[in-house]
PDB file of C-alpha atoms in Angstrom:
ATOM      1  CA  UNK A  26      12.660 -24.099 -16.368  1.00 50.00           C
ATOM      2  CA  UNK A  27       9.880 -26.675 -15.987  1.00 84.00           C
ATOM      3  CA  UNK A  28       6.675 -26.335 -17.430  1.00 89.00           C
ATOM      4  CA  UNK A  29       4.764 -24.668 -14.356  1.00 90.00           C
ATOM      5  CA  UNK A  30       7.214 -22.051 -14.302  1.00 89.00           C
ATOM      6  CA  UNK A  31       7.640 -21.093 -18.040  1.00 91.00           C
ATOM      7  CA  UNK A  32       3.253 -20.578 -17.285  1.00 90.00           C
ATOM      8  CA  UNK A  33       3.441 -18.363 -14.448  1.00 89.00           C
ATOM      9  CA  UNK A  34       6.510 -16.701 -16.168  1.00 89.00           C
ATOM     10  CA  UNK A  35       3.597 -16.164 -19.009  1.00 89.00           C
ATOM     11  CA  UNK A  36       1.258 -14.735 -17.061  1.00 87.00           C
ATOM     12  CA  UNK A  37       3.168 -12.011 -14.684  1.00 86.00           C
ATOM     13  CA  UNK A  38       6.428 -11.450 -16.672  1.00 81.00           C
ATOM     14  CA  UNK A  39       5.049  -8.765 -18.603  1.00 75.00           C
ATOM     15  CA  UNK A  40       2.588  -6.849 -16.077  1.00 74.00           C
ATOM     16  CA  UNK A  41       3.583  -3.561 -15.222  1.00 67.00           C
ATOM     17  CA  UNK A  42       4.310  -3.695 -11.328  1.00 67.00           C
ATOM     18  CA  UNK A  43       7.467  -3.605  -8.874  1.00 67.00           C
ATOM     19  CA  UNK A  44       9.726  -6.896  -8.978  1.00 74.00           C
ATOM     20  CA  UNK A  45       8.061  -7.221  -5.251  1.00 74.00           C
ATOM     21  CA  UNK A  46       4.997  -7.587  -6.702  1.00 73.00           C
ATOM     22  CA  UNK A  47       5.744 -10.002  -8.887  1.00 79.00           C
ATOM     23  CA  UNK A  48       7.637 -11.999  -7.222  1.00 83.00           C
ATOM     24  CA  UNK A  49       4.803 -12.468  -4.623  1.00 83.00           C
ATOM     25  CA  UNK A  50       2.176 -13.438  -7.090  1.00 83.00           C
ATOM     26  CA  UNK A  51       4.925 -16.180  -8.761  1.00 86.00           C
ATOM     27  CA  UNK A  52       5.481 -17.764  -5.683  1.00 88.00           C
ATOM     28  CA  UNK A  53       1.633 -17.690  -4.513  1.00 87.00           C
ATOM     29  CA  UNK A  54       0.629 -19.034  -8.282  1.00 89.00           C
ATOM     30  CA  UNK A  55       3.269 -21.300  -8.283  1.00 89.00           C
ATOM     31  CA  UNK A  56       2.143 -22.724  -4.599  1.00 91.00           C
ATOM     32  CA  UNK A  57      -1.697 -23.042  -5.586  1.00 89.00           C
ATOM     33  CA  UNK A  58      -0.569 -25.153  -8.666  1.00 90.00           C
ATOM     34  CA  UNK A  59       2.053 -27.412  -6.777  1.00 90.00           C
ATOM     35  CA  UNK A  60      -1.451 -27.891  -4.465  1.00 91.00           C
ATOM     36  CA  UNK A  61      -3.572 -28.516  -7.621  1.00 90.00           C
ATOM     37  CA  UNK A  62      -0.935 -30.891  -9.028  1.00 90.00           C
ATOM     38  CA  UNK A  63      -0.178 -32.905  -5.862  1.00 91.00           C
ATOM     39  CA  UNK A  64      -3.901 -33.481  -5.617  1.00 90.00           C
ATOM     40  CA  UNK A  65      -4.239 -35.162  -9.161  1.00 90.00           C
ATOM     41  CA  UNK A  66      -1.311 -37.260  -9.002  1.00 90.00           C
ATOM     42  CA  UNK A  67      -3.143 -38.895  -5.724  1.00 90.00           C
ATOM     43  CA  UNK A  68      -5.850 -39.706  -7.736  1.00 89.00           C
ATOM     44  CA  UNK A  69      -3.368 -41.214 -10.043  1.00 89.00           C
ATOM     45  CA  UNK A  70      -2.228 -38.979 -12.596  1.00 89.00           C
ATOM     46  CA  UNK A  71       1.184 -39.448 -13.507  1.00 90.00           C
ATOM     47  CA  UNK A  72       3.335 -36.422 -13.028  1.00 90.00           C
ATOM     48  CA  UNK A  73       3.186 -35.087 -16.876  1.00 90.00           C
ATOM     49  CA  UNK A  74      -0.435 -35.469 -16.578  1.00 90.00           C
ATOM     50  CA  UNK A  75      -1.247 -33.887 -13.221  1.00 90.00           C
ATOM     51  CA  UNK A  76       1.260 -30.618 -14.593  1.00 90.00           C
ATOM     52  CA  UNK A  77      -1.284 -30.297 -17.466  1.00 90.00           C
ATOM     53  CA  UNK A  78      -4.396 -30.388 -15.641  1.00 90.00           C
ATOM     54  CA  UNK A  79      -3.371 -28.420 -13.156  1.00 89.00           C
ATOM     55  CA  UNK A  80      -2.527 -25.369 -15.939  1.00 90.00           C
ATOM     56  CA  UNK A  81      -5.386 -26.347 -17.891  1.00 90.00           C
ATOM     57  CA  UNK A  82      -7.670 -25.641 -14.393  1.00 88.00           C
ATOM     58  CA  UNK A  83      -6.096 -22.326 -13.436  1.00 88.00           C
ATOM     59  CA  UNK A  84      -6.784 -21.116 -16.876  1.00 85.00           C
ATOM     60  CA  UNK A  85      -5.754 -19.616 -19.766  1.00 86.00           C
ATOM     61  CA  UNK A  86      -2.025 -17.693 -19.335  1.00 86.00           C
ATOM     62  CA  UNK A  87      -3.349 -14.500 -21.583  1.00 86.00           C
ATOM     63  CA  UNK A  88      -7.139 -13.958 -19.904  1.00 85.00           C
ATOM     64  CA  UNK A  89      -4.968 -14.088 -16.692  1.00 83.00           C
ATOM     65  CA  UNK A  90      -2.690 -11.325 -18.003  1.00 83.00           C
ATOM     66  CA  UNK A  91      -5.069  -9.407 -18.943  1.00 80.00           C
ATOM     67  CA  UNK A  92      -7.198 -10.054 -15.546  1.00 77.00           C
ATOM     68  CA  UNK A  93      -3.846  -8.984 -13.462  1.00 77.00           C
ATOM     69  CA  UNK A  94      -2.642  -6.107 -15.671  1.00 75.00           C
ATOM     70  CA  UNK A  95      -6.353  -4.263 -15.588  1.00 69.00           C
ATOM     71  CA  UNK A  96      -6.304  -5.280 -11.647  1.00 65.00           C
ATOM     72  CA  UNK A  97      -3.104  -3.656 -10.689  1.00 63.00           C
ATOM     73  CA  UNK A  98      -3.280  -0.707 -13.125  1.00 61.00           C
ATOM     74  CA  UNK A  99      -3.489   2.710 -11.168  1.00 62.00           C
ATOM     75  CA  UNK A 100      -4.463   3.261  -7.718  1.00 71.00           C
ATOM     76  CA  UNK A 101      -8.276   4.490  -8.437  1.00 67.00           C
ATOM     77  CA  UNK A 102     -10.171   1.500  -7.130  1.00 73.00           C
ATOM     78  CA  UNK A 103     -13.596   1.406  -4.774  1.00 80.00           C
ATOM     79  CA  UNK A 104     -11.160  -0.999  -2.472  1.00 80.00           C
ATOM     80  CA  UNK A 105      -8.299   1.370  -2.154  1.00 82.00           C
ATOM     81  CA  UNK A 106     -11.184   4.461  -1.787  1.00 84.00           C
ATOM     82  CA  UNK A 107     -13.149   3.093   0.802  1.00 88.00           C
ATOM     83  CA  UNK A 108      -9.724   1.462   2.360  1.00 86.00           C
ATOM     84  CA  UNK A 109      -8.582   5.569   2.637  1.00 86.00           C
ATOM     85  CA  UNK A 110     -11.937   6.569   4.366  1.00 90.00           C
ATOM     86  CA  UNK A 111     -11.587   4.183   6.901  1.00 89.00           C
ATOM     87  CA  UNK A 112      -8.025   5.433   7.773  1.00 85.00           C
ATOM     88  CA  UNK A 113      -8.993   8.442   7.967  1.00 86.00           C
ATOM     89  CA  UNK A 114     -11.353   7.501  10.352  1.00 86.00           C
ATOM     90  CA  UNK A 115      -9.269   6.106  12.299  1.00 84.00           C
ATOM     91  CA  UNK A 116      -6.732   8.497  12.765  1.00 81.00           C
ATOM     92  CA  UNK A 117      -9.370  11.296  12.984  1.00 78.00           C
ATOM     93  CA  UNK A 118     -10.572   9.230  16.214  1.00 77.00           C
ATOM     94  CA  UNK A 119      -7.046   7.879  17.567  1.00 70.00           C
ATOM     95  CA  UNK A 120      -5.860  12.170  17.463  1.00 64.00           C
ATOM     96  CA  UNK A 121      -8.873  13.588  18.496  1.00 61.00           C
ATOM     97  CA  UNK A 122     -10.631  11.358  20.835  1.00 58.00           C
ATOM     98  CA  UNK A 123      -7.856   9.345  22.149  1.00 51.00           C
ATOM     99  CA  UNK A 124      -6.382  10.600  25.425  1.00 50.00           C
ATOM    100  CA  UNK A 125      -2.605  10.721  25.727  1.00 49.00           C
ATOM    101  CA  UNK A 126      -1.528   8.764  28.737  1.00 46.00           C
ATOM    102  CA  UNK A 127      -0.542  10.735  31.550  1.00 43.00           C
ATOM    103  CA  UNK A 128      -0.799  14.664  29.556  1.00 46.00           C
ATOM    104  CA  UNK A 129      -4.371  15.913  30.256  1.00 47.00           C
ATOM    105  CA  UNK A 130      -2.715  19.642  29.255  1.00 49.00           C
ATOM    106  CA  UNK A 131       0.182  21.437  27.496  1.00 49.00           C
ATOM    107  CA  UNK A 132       1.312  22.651  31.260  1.00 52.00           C
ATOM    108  CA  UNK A 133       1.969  18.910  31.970  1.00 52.00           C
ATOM    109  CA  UNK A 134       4.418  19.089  28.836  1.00 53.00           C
ATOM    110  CA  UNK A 135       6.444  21.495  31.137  1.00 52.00           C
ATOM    111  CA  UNK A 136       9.805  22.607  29.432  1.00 56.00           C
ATOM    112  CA  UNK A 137      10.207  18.900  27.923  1.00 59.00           C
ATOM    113  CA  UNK A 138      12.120  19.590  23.822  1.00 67.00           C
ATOM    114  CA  UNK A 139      11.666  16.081  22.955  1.00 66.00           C
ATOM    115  CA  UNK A 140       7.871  16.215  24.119  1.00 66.00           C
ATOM    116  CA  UNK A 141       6.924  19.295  22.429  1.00 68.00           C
ATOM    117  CA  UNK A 142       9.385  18.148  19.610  1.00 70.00           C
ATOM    118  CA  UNK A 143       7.028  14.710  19.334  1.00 73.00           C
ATOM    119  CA  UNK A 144       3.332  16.780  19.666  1.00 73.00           C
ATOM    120  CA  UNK A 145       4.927  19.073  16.943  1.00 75.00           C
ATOM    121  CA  UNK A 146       5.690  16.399  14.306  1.00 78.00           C
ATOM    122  CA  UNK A 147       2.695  13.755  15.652  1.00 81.00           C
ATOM    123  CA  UNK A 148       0.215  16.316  14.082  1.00 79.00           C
ATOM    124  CA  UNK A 149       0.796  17.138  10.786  1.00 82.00           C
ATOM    125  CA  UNK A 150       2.013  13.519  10.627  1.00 86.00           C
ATOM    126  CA  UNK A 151      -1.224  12.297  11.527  1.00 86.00           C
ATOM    127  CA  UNK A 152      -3.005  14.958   9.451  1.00 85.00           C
ATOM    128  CA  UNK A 153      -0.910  14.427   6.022  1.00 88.00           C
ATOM    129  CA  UNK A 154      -1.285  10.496   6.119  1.00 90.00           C
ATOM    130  CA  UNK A 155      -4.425  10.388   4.216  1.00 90.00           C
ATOM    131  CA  UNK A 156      -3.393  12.965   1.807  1.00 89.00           C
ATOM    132  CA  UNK A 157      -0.315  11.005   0.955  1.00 89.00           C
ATOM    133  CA  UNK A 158      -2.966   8.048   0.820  1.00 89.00           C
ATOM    134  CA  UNK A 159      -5.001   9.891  -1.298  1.00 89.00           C
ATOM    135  CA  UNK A 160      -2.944  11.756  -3.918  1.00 87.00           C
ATOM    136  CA  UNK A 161      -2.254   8.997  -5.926  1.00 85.00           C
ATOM    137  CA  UNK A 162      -5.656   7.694  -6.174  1.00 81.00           C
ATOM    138  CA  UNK A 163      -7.322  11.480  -7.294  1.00 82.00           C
ATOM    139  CA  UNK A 164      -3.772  12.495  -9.421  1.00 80.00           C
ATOM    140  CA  UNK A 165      -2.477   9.775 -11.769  1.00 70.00           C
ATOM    141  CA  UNK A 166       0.810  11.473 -12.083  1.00 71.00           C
ATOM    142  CA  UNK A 167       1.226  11.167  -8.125  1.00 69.00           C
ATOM    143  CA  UNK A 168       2.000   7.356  -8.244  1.00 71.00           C
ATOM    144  CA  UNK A 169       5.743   7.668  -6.924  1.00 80.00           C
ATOM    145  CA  UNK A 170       7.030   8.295  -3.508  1.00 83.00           C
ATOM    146  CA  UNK A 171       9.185  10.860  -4.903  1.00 86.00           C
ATOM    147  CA  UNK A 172       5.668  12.973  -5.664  1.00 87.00           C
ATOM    148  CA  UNK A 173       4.163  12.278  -3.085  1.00 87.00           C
ATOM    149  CA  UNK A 174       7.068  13.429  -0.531  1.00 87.00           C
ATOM    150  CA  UNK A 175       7.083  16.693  -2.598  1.00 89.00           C
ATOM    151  CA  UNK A 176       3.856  17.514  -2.382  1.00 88.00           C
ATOM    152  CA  UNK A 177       3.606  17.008   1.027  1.00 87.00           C
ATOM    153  CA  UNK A 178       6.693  19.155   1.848  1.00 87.00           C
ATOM    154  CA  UNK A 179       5.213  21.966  -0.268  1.00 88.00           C
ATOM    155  CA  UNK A 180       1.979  21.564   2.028  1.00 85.00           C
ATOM    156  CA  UNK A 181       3.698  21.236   5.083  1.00 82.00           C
ATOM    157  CA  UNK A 182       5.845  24.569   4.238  1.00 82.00           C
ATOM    158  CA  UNK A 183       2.520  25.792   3.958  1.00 83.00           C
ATOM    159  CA  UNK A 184       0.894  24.785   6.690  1.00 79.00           C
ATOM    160  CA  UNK A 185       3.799  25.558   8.938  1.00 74.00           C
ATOM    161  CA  UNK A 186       4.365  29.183   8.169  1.00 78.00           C
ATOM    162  CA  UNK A 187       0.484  29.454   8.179  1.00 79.00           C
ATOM    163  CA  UNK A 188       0.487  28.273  12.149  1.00 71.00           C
ATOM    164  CA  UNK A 189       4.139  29.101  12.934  1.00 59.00           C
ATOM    165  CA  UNK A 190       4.860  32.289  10.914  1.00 60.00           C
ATOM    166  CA  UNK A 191       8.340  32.651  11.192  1.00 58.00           C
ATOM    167  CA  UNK A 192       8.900  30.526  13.931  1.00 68.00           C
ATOM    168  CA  UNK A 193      11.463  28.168  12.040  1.00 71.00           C
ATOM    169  CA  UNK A 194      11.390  25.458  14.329  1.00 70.00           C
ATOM    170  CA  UNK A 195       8.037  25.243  13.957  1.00 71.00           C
ATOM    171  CA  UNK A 196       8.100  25.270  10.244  1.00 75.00           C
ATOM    172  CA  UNK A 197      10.753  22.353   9.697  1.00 82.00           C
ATOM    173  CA  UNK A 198       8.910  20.339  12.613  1.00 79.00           C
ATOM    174  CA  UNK A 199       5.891  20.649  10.264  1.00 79.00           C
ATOM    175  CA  UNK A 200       7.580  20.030   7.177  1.00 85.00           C
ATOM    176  CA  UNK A 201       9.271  16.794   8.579  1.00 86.00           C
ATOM    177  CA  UNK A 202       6.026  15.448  10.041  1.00 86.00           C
ATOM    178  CA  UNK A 203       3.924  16.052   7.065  1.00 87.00           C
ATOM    179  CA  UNK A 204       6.653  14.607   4.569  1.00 91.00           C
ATOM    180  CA  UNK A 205       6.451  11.888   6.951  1.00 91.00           C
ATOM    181  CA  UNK A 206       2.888  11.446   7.207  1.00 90.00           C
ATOM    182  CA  UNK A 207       2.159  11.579   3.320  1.00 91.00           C
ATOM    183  CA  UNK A 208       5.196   9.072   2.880  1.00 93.00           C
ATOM    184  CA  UNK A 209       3.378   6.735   5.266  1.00 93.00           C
ATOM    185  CA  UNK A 210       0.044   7.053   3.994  1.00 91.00           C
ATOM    186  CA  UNK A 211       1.825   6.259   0.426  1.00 91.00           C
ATOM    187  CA  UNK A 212       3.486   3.142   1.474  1.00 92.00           C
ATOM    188  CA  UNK A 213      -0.510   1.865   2.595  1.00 92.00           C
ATOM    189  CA  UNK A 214      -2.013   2.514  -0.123  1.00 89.00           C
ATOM    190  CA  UNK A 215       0.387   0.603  -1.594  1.00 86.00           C
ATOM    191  CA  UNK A 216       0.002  -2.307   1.080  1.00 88.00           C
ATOM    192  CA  UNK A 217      -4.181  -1.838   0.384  1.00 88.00           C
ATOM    193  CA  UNK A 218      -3.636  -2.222  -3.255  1.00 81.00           C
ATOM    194  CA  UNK A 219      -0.914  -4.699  -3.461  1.00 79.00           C
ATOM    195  CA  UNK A 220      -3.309  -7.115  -0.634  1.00 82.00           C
ATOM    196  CA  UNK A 221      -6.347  -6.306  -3.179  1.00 79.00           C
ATOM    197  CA  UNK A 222      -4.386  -7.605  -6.411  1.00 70.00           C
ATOM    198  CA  UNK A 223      -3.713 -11.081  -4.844  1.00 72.00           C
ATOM    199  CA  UNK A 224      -6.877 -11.158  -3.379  1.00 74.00           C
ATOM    200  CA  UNK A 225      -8.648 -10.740  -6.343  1.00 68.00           C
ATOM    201  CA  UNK A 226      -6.458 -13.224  -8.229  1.00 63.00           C
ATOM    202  CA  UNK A 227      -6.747 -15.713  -5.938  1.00 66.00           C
ATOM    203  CA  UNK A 228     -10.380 -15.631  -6.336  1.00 66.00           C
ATOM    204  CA  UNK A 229     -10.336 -15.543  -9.801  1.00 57.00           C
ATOM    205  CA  UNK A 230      -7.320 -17.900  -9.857  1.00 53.00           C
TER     206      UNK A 230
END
């Protein structure tokens, strides 16, 4: 392992995030100090030389550490909150205000299964994105997908014998959208938060 690797191996081998994650920030670190070190040994550093400057530049290995691991610990960030609001925005206006092409009524649905299937599941899917966007950020202990799904199936149970009494297709259609929708607003917060970490280390960097 050559020298710029056994650094970045310091710096993000011991952070507490997915292999994903990691293995995106080596390869970006290691990229921005190939750049660094290509740049010095034009000006006519010998390769040794240009390795060490170019660590010495990017910084200390432990600051860094410490930098990334307070960065990428939890979810409950102003980013990721205001990141949530505006998706929730968003799909407030794309469901509400949106029109669907060619339905201007439920009579237009006719007798259509998949149709009414597809309206069934689009709302509650729509409706439980920003809570699965949002649980992990106001509940610590909600930082899995696993949680997240759960508590959105216990919701949707909720919410679908609260609108559908016993109507069970109208239950499970609102169970499987909202287990759905909180799954999907899960995996962006995660996409938020993993786009914030290597933006802010970049900048830092």
């Amino acid at each position: 392992m050559d020298r710029i690797n056994e650094y970045i191996k310091s710096i993000v081998g011991k952070l507490e995030a997915d292999e994903k994650l990691r293995n995106d920030m080596e390869d970006e670190f290691r990229d921005h100090l190939n750049l660094i070190k290509k740049s010095l040994q034009q000006e006519g550093l010998s390769e040794e030389e240009a390795t060490a400057e170019a660590i010495r530049q990017f910084g200390d290995s432990r600051q860094l550490s410490r930098r990334l691991a307070k960065n990428i610990k939890g979810f409950r960030n102003i980013f990721n909150s205001i990141a949530g609001i505006v998706l929730s925005i968003l799909l407030y206006v794309g469901g509400t205000k949106i029109p669907v092409p060619f339905m201007r009524s439920w009579d237009q649905i006719g007798n259509s299964r998949l149709l009414i299937n597809v309206f069934l599941v689009l709302g509650p899917l729509l409706l439980f994105m920003p809570a699965g966007y949002f649980l992990p950020i106001i509940f610590k202990r909600a930082g899995k997908v696993v949680t997240v799904a759960a508590a959105t199936l216990v919701l949707g149970l909720a919410r679908g014998m609260m609108t559908g009494g016993l109507y069970a297709h109208i239950i499970i259609t609102s169970v499987v959208g909202g287990v759905a929708g909180g799954i999907l607003g899960f995996l962006i917060l995660k996409l938020v938060s993993k786009t914030r970490v290597k933006l802010k280390s970049l900048m830092e960097a």
